[in-house]
PDB file of C-alpha atoms in Angstrom:
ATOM      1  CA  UNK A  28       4.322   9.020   6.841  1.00  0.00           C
ATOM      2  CA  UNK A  29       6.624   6.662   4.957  1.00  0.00           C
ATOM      3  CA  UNK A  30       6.867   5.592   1.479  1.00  0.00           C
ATOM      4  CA  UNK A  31       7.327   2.120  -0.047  1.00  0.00           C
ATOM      5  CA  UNK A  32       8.355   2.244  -3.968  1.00  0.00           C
ATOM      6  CA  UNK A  33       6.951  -1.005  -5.614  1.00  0.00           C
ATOM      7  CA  UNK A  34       9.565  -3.297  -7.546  1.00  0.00           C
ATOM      8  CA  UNK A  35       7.253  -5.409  -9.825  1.00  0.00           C
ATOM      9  CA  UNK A  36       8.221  -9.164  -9.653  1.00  0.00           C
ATOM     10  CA  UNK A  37      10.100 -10.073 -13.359  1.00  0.00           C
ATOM     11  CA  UNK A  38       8.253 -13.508 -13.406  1.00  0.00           C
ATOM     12  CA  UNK A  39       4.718 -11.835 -12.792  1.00  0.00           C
ATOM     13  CA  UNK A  40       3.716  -8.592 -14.074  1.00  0.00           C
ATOM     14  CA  UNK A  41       1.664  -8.000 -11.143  1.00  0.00           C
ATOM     15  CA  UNK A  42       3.112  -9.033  -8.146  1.00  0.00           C
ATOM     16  CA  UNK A  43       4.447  -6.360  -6.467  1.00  0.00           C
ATOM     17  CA  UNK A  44       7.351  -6.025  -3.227  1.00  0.00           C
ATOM     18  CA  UNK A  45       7.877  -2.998  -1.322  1.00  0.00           C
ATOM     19  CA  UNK A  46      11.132  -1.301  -0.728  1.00  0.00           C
ATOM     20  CA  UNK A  47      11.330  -0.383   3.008  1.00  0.00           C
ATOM     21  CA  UNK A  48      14.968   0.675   3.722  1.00  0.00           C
ATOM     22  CA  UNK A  49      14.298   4.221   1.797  1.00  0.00           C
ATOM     23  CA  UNK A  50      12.914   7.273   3.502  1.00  0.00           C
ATOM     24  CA  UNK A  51      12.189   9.301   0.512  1.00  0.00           C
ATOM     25  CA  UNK A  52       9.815  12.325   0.199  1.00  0.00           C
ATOM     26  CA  UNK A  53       6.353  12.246  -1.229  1.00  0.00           C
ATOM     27  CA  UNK A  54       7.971  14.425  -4.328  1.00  0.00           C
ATOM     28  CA  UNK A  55      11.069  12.167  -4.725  1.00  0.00           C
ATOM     29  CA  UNK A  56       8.884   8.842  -4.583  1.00  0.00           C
ATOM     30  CA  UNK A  57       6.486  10.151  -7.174  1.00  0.00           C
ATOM     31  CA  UNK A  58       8.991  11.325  -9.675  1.00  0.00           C
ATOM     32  CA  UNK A  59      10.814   8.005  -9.360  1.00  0.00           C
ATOM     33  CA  UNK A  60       8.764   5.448  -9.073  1.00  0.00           C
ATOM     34  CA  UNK A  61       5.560   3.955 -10.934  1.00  0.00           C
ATOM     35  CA  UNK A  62       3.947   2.884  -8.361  1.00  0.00           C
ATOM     36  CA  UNK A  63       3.817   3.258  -4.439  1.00  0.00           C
ATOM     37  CA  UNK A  64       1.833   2.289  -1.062  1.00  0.00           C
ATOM     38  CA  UNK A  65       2.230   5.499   1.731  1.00  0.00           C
ATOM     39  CA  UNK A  66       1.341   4.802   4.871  1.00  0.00           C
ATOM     40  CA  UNK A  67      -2.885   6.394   6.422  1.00  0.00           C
ATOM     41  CA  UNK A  68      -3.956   6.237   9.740  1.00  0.00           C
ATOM     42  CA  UNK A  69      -7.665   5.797  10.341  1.00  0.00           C
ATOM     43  CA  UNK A  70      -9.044   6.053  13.522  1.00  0.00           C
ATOM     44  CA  UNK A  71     -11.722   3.551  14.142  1.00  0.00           C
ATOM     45  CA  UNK A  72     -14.969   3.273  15.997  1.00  0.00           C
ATOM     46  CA  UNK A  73     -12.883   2.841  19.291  1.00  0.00           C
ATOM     47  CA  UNK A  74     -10.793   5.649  18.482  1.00  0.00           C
ATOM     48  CA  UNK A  75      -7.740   3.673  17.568  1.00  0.00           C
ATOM     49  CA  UNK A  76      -5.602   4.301  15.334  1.00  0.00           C
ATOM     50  CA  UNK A  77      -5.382   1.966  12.378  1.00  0.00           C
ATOM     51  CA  UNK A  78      -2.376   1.720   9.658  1.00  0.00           C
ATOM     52  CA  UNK A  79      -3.918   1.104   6.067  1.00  0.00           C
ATOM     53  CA  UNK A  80      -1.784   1.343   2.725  1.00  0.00           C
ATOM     54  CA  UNK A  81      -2.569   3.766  -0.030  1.00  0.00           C
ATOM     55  CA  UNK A  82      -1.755   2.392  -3.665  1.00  0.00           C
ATOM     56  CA  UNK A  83      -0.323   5.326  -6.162  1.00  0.00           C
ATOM     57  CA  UNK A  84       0.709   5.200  -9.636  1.00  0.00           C
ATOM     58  CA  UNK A  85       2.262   7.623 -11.661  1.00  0.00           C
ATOM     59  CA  UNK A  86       0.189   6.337 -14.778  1.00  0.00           C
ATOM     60  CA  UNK A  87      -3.709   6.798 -15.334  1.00  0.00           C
ATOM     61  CA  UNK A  88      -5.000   3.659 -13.794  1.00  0.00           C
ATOM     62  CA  UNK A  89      -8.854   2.181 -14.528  1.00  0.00           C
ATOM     63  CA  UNK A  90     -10.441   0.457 -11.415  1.00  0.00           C
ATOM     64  CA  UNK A  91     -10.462  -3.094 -12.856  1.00  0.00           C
ATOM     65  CA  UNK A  92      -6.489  -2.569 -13.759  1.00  0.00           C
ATOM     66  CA  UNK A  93      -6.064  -1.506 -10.105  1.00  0.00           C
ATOM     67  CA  UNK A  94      -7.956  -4.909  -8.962  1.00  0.00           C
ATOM     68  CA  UNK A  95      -5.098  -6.673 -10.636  1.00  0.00           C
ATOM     69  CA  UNK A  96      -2.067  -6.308  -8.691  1.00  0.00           C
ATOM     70  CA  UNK A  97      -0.868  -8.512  -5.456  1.00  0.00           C
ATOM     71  CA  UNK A  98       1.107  -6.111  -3.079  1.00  0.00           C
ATOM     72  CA  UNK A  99       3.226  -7.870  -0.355  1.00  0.00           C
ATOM     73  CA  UNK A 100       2.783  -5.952   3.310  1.00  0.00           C
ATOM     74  CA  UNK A 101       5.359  -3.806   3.906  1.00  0.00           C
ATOM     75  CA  UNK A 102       5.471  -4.435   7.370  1.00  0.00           C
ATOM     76  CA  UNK A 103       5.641  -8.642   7.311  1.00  0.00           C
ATOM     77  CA  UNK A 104       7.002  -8.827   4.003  1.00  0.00           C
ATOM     78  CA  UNK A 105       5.293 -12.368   3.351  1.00  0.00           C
ATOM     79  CA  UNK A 106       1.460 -11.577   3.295  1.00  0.00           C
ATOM     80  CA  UNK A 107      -0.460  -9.861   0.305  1.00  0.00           C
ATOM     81  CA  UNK A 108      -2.213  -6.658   1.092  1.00  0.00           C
ATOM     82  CA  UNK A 109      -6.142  -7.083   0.831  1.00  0.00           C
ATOM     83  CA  UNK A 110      -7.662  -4.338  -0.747  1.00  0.00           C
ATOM     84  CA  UNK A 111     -10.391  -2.363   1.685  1.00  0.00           C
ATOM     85  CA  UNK A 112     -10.848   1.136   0.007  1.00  0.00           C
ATOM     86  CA  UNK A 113     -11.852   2.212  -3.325  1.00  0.00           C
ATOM     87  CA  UNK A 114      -9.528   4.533  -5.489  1.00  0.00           C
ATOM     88  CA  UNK A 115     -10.036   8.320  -4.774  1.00  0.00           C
ATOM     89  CA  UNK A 116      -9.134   9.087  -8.300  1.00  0.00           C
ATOM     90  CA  UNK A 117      -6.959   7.399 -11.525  1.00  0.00           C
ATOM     91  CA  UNK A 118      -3.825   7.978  -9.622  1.00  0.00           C
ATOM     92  CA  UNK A 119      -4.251   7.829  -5.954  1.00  0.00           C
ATOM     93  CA  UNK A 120      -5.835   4.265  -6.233  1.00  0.00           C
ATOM     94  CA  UNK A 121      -6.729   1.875  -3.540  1.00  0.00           C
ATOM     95  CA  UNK A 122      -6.484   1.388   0.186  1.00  0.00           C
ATOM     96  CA  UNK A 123      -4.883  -1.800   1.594  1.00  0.00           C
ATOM     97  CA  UNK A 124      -4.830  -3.804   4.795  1.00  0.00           C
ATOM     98  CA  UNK A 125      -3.119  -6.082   5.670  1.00  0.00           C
ATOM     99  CA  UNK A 126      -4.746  -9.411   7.277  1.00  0.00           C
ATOM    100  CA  UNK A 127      -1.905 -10.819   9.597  1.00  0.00           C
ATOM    101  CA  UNK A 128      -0.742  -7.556  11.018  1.00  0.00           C
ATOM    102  CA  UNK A 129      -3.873  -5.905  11.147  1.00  0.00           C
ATOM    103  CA  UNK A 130      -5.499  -9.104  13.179  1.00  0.00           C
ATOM    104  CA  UNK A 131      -2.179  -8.847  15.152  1.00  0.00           C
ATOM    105  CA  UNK A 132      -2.980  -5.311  16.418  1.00  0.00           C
ATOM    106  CA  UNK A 133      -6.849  -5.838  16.675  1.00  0.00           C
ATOM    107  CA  UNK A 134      -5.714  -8.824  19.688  1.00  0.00           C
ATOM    108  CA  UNK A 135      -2.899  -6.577  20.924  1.00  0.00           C
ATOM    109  CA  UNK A 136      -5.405  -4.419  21.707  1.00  0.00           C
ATOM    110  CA  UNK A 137      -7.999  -6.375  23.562  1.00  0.00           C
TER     111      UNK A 137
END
């Protein structure tokens, strides 16, 4: 599983980039950072497996100010992550897909 620490853009409070040249630890990322994606694999009804992006944050977070942020993709690094999950709790928030790769692999496949 792999960790992306968010750098929030300085022009917009909630645009977010991942860093993807680190290969941190779960601990190290979540004493570090504010806020993080980490990588879930879902299977789905045809038993594939699907990458998704979980959303953390070190601070208490409401739904509504979890709503607010726009997350580039890790993987492309030009799309914003569309959010597909609700949050699990006020720090392991949202789960996040992104459009362009995840329509990539869903043609790959077929």
């Amino acid at each position: 599983m792999s960790n992306y620490p968010l750098r929030a853009n300085k022009y917009n409070w909630r645009s977010f980039t991942p860093e993807t040249n680190h290969y941190y630890t779960d601990e190290y990322t979540a004493s570090m950072y504010d806020m993080y994606l980490t990588d879930e694999f879902i299977r789905d009804k045809h038993n594939n497996l699907q990458r998704y992006y979980r959303l953390h944050a070190k601070q208490p977070h409401s739904i509504e100010m979890a709503l607010a942020y726009d997350i580039k993709c890790p993987r492309c690094k030009g799309n914003d992550l569309k959010q597909v999950g609700r949050c699990k709790d006020f720090y392991t928030l949202g789960l996040y897909e992104c459009p362009v790769c995840d329509r990539d692999q869903r043609g790959a496949r077929k």
